[in-house]
Amino acid sequence: MNRIAALLLFIAHLAGCQTAPAEQEADAASSYRREDVTGSNIGRRVVRKAPTDEELQEARETLEGMRDDQTRRNLPRPK
């Protein structure tokens, strides 16, 4: 019984190894576009400009408002 099962598994394995025919038209399709090779797997980051003084002041005021609101509601302050 084990020999038959092993033979069936071997035949199924060989049947699964058959490759599909290569399609030459897939590479020439207009929707296919290859990216330039960078030689790195590190993702690219968008370089942001430094925040201005006005943006920093606005962020501080927003943070203070959120803290005051949490204090008013007796919520624990973040650490």
Short mmCIF file of N, CA, C and O in Angstrom, two decimals:
data_model
loop_
_atom_site.label_atom_id
_atom_site.label_comp_id
_atom_site.label_asym_id
_atom_site.label_seq_id
_atom_site.Cartn_x
_atom_site.Cartn_y
_atom_site.Cartn_z
N MET A 1 0.83 -1.19 0.00
CA MET A 1 0.00 0.00 0.00
C MET A 1 0.87 1.26 0.00
O MET A 1 0.55 2.22 -0.68
N ASN A 2 1.95 1.24 0.79
CA ASN A 2 2.83 2.39 0.84
C ASN A 2 3.53 2.61 -0.49
O ASN A 2 3.79 3.75 -0.87
N ARG A 3 3.86 1.54 -1.18
CA ARG A 3 4.51 1.68 -2.48
C ARG A 3 3.58 2.35 -3.48
O ARG A 3 4.01 3.18 -4.29
N ILE A 4 2.33 1.99 -3.45
CA ILE A 4 1.35 2.58 -4.38
C ILE A 4 1.17 4.07 -4.06
O ILE A 4 1.15 4.91 -4.96
N ALA A 5 1.09 4.41 -2.79
CA ALA A 5 0.94 5.81 -2.40
C ALA A 5 2.17 6.61 -2.78
O ALA A 5 2.07 7.74 -3.29
N ALA A 6 3.34 6.06 -2.58
CA ALA A 6 4.58 6.76 -2.95
C ALA A 6 4.66 6.94 -4.45
O ALA A 6 5.07 7.99 -4.95
N LEU A 7 4.25 5.91 -5.21
CA LEU A 7 4.26 6.01 -6.67
C LEU A 7 3.28 7.07 -7.15
O LEU A 7 3.60 7.87 -8.05
N LEU A 8 2.10 7.12 -6.56
CA LEU A 8 1.11 8.13 -6.94
C LEU A 8 1.60 9.54 -6.61
O LEU A 8 1.40 10.48 -7.39
N LEU A 9 2.24 9.72 -5.46
CA LEU A 9 2.78 11.02 -5.10
C LEU A 9 3.90 11.44 -6.06
O LEU A 9 3.99 12.60 -6.46
N PHE A 10 4.73 10.48 -6.46
CA PHE A 10 5.81 10.78 -7.41
C PHE A 10 5.25 11.19 -8.76
O PHE A 10 5.70 12.16 -9.37
N ILE A 11 4.23 10.50 -9.23
CA ILE A 11 3.60 10.83 -10.52
C ILE A 11 2.92 12.20 -10.44
O ILE A 11 3.02 13.01 -11.37
N ALA A 12 2.26 12.48 -9.34
CA ALA A 12 1.62 13.79 -9.17
C ALA A 12 2.65 14.91 -9.12
O ALA A 12 2.44 15.99 -9.67
N HIS A 13 3.80 14.63 -8.50
CA HIS A 13 4.87 15.62 -8.44
C HIS A 13 5.42 15.91 -9.84
O HIS A 13 5.65 17.07 -10.20
N LEU A 14 5.62 14.88 -10.62
CA LEU A 14 6.12 15.08 -11.99
C LEU A 14 5.10 15.81 -12.85
O LEU A 14 5.47 16.62 -13.70
N ALA A 15 3.83 15.54 -12.65
CA ALA A 15 2.79 16.22 -13.44
C ALA A 15 2.73 17.70 -13.07
O ALA A 15 2.45 18.54 -13.92
N GLY A 16 3.04 18.04 -11.84
CA GLY A 16 3.01 19.43 -11.41
C GLY A 16 4.21 20.22 -11.87
O GLY A 16 4.22 21.45 -11.83
N CYS A 17 5.25 19.55 -12.34
CA CYS A 17 6.46 20.24 -12.77
C CYS A 17 6.39 20.75 -14.20
O CYS A 17 7.31 21.39 -14.68
N GLN A 18 5.33 20.42 -14.89
CA GLN A 18 5.22 20.86 -16.28
C GLN A 18 5.07 22.38 -16.32
O GLN A 18 4.28 22.96 -15.58
N THR A 19 5.83 23.04 -17.18
CA THR A 19 5.78 24.50 -17.27
C THR A 19 4.78 24.94 -18.32
O THR A 19 4.53 24.22 -19.30
N ALA A 20 4.23 26.11 -18.10
CA ALA A 20 3.28 26.67 -19.06
C ALA A 20 4.05 27.23 -20.24
O ALA A 20 5.20 27.64 -20.11
N PRO A 21 3.44 27.27 -21.40
CA PRO A 21 4.13 27.83 -22.57
C PRO A 21 4.40 29.32 -22.37
O PRO A 21 3.58 30.05 -21.79
N ALA A 22 5.55 29.76 -22.82
CA ALA A 22 5.94 31.16 -22.67
C ALA A 22 5.15 32.03 -23.65
O ALA A 22 5.01 31.69 -24.82
N GLU A 23 4.65 33.14 -23.15
CA GLU A 23 3.92 34.08 -23.99
C GLU A 23 4.83 35.25 -24.31
O GLU A 23 5.23 36.00 -23.43
N GLN A 24 5.15 35.42 -25.56
CA GLN A 24 6.03 36.49 -25.97
C GLN A 24 5.31 37.83 -26.01
O GLN A 24 5.93 38.88 -25.88
N GLU A 25 4.02 37.83 -26.16
CA GLU A 25 3.26 39.07 -26.28
C GLU A 25 3.11 39.79 -24.94
O GLU A 25 2.84 40.98 -24.91
N ALA A 26 3.27 39.08 -23.85
CA ALA A 26 3.09 39.70 -22.54
C ALA A 26 4.15 40.76 -22.28
O ALA A 26 3.89 41.78 -21.64
N ASP A 27 5.38 40.54 -22.75
CA ASP A 27 6.44 41.52 -22.53
C ASP A 27 6.26 42.76 -23.38
O ASP A 27 6.72 43.84 -23.02
N ALA A 28 5.59 42.64 -24.51
CA ALA A 28 5.44 43.77 -25.42
C ALA A 28 4.17 44.57 -25.16
O ALA A 28 3.92 45.56 -25.84
N ALA A 29 3.36 44.17 -24.17
CA ALA A 29 2.11 44.87 -23.91
C ALA A 29 2.40 46.28 -23.40
O ALA A 29 3.40 46.55 -22.75
N SER A 30 1.50 47.20 -23.71
CA SER A 30 1.71 48.58 -23.31
C SER A 30 1.54 48.79 -21.81
O SER A 30 2.04 49.77 -21.27
N SER A 31 0.84 47.90 -21.13
CA SER A 31 0.63 48.05 -19.69
C SER A 31 1.84 47.56 -18.89
O SER A 31 1.92 47.79 -17.70
N TYR A 32 2.76 46.89 -19.55
CA TYR A 32 3.92 46.35 -18.86
C TYR A 32 5.06 47.35 -18.93
O TYR A 32 5.47 47.78 -19.99
N ARG A 33 5.55 47.75 -17.77
CA ARG A 33 6.67 48.69 -17.73
C ARG A 33 7.60 48.29 -16.61
O ARG A 33 7.20 48.16 -15.47
N ARG A 34 8.85 48.11 -16.94
CA ARG A 34 9.83 47.68 -15.96
C ARG A 34 10.49 48.92 -15.34
O ARG A 34 10.83 49.85 -16.04
N GLU A 35 10.68 48.88 -14.02
CA GLU A 35 11.35 49.99 -13.35
C GLU A 35 12.85 49.84 -13.50
O GLU A 35 13.37 48.75 -13.71
N ASP A 36 13.55 50.95 -13.38
CA ASP A 36 15.00 50.92 -13.45
C ASP A 36 15.56 50.18 -12.24
O ASP A 36 15.05 50.30 -11.13
N VAL A 37 16.60 49.43 -12.46
CA VAL A 37 17.23 48.67 -11.39
C VAL A 37 18.11 49.61 -10.58
O VAL A 37 18.94 50.33 -11.13
N THR A 38 17.90 49.63 -9.28
CA THR A 38 18.69 50.51 -8.42
C THR A 38 19.78 49.74 -7.68
O THR A 38 20.69 50.34 -7.15
N GLY A 39 19.67 48.42 -7.64
CA GLY A 39 20.66 47.64 -6.94
C GLY A 39 20.45 47.63 -5.44
O GLY A 39 21.33 47.25 -4.68
N SER A 40 19.30 48.07 -4.99
CA SER A 40 19.04 48.13 -3.56
C SER A 40 17.59 47.74 -3.30
O SER A 40 16.71 48.01 -4.11
N ASN A 41 17.35 47.10 -2.18
CA ASN A 41 15.98 46.77 -1.82
C ASN A 41 15.43 47.77 -0.80
O ASN A 41 14.37 47.57 -0.25
N ILE A 42 16.13 48.85 -0.56
CA ILE A 42 15.68 49.87 0.38
C ILE A 42 14.71 50.79 -0.36
O ILE A 42 15.01 51.28 -1.44
N GLY A 43 13.57 51.01 0.24
CA GLY A 43 12.57 51.86 -0.39
C GLY A 43 13.02 53.31 -0.45
O GLY A 43 13.80 53.77 0.37
N ARG A 44 12.51 53.99 -1.42
CA ARG A 44 12.86 55.40 -1.57
C ARG A 44 11.98 56.24 -0.65
O ARG A 44 10.80 55.97 -0.48
N ARG A 45 12.57 57.27 -0.06
CA ARG A 45 11.82 58.18 0.80
C ARG A 45 11.67 59.51 0.11
O ARG A 45 12.55 59.96 -0.60
N VAL A 46 10.57 60.14 0.38
CA VAL A 46 10.34 61.49 -0.13
C VAL A 46 11.02 62.45 0.85
O VAL A 46 10.78 62.40 2.05
N VAL A 47 11.85 63.29 0.33
CA VAL A 47 12.55 64.25 1.17
C VAL A 47 11.63 65.44 1.40
O VAL A 47 11.19 66.09 0.45
N ARG A 48 11.33 65.67 2.67
CA ARG A 48 10.43 66.78 3.00
C ARG A 48 11.24 68.00 3.38
O ARG A 48 12.35 67.90 3.92
N LYS A 49 10.66 69.14 3.13
CA LYS A 49 11.33 70.38 3.51
C LYS A 49 11.20 70.59 5.02
O LYS A 49 10.29 70.07 5.66
N ALA A 50 12.11 71.33 5.57
CA ALA A 50 12.09 71.61 7.00
C ALA A 50 10.88 72.50 7.33
O ALA A 50 10.53 73.40 6.58
N PRO A 51 10.22 72.23 8.47
CA PRO A 51 9.06 73.04 8.83
C PRO A 51 9.48 74.48 9.17
O PRO A 51 10.55 74.73 9.73
N THR A 52 8.61 75.40 8.83
CA THR A 52 8.88 76.80 9.12
C THR A 52 8.56 77.09 10.58
O THR A 52 7.96 76.27 11.28
N ASP A 53 8.96 78.26 11.04
CA ASP A 53 8.69 78.65 12.43
C ASP A 53 7.20 78.73 12.70
O ASP A 53 6.73 78.37 13.79
N GLU A 54 6.43 79.21 11.72
CA GLU A 54 4.97 79.29 11.90
C GLU A 54 4.37 77.90 12.05
O GLU A 54 3.47 77.68 12.87
N GLU A 55 4.84 76.94 11.25
CA GLU A 55 4.31 75.58 11.35
C GLU A 55 4.68 74.95 12.69
O GLU A 55 3.85 74.25 13.30
N LEU A 56 5.88 75.20 13.17
CA LEU A 56 6.27 74.68 14.48
C LEU A 56 5.44 75.28 15.59
O LEU A 56 5.01 74.58 16.52
N GLN A 57 5.19 76.58 15.53
CA GLN A 57 4.37 77.24 16.54
C GLN A 57 2.94 76.70 16.52
O GLN A 57 2.35 76.46 17.58
N GLU A 58 2.41 76.48 15.33
CA GLU A 58 1.05 75.94 15.22
C GLU A 58 0.99 74.52 15.80
O GLU A 58 0.02 74.17 16.48
N ALA A 59 2.02 73.72 15.56
CA ALA A 59 2.05 72.36 16.10
C ALA A 59 2.12 72.40 17.62
O ALA A 59 1.46 71.60 18.31
N ARG A 60 2.91 73.31 18.19
CA ARG A 60 2.99 73.44 19.65
C ARG A 60 1.64 73.83 20.23
O ARG A 60 1.22 73.29 21.25
N GLU A 61 0.97 74.79 19.60
CA GLU A 61 -0.35 75.23 20.10
C GLU A 61 -1.36 74.09 20.02
O GLU A 61 -2.17 73.92 20.94
N THR A 62 -1.32 73.32 18.96
CA THR A 62 -2.23 72.18 18.83
C THR A 62 -1.97 71.16 19.92
O THR A 62 -2.90 70.64 20.55
N LEU A 63 -0.70 70.88 20.19
CA LEU A 63 -0.34 69.92 21.23
C LEU A 63 -0.78 70.42 22.60
O LEU A 63 -1.32 69.65 23.41
N GLU A 64 -0.59 71.69 22.88
CA GLU A 64 -1.02 72.24 24.17
C GLU A 64 -2.53 72.17 24.31
O GLU A 64 -3.05 71.85 25.39
N GLY A 65 -3.26 72.42 23.23
CA GLY A 65 -4.72 72.32 23.27
C GLY A 65 -5.18 70.91 23.54
O GLY A 65 -6.12 70.68 24.31
N MET A 66 -4.50 69.93 22.93
CA MET A 66 -4.86 68.53 23.17
C MET A 66 -4.58 68.15 24.63
O MET A 66 -5.38 67.46 25.27
N ARG A 67 -3.45 68.62 25.18
CA ARG A 67 -3.13 68.31 26.58
C ARG A 67 -4.13 68.95 27.52
O ARG A 67 -4.56 68.34 28.50
N ASP A 68 -4.52 70.19 27.25
CA ASP A 68 -5.51 70.86 28.10
C ASP A 68 -6.84 70.11 28.05
O ASP A 68 -7.52 69.97 29.08
N ASP A 69 -7.21 69.64 26.87
CA ASP A 69 -8.47 68.91 26.73
C ASP A 69 -8.41 67.60 27.51
O ASP A 69 -9.38 67.23 28.18
N GLN A 70 -7.27 66.92 27.47
CA GLN A 70 -7.14 65.68 28.24
C GLN A 70 -7.18 65.95 29.73
O GLN A 70 -7.75 65.17 30.50
N THR A 71 -6.58 67.04 30.15
CA THR A 71 -6.59 67.38 31.57
C THR A 71 -8.01 67.69 32.02
O THR A 71 -8.44 67.27 33.11
N ARG A 72 -8.75 68.42 31.21
CA ARG A 72 -10.13 68.77 31.54
C ARG A 72 -10.99 67.53 31.66
O ARG A 72 -11.92 67.46 32.49
N ARG A 73 -10.75 66.52 30.84
CA ARG A 73 -11.56 65.29 30.86
C ARG A 73 -11.03 64.25 31.85
O ARG A 73 -11.54 63.15 31.91
N ASN A 74 -9.97 64.59 32.60
CA ASN A 74 -9.35 63.68 33.56
C ASN A 74 -8.84 62.41 32.88
O ASN A 74 -8.94 61.32 33.43
N LEU A 75 -8.31 62.57 31.69
CA LEU A 75 -7.70 61.44 30.98
C LEU A 75 -6.24 61.36 31.34
O LEU A 75 -5.60 62.38 31.64
N PRO A 76 -5.65 60.16 31.30
CA PRO A 76 -4.23 60.05 31.60
C PRO A 76 -3.40 60.73 30.51
O PRO A 76 -3.73 60.66 29.33
N ARG A 77 -2.35 61.39 30.91
CA ARG A 77 -1.48 62.08 29.94
C ARG A 77 -0.54 61.09 29.29
O ARG A 77 -0.03 60.18 29.95
N PRO A 78 -0.29 61.24 28.01
CA PRO A 78 0.65 60.33 27.35
C PRO A 78 2.06 60.59 27.83
O PRO A 78 2.42 61.70 28.20
N LYS A 79 2.84 59.54 27.83
CA LYS A 79 4.22 59.66 28.31
C LYS A 79 5.17 59.73 27.14
O LYS A 79 4.97 59.38 26.09
#
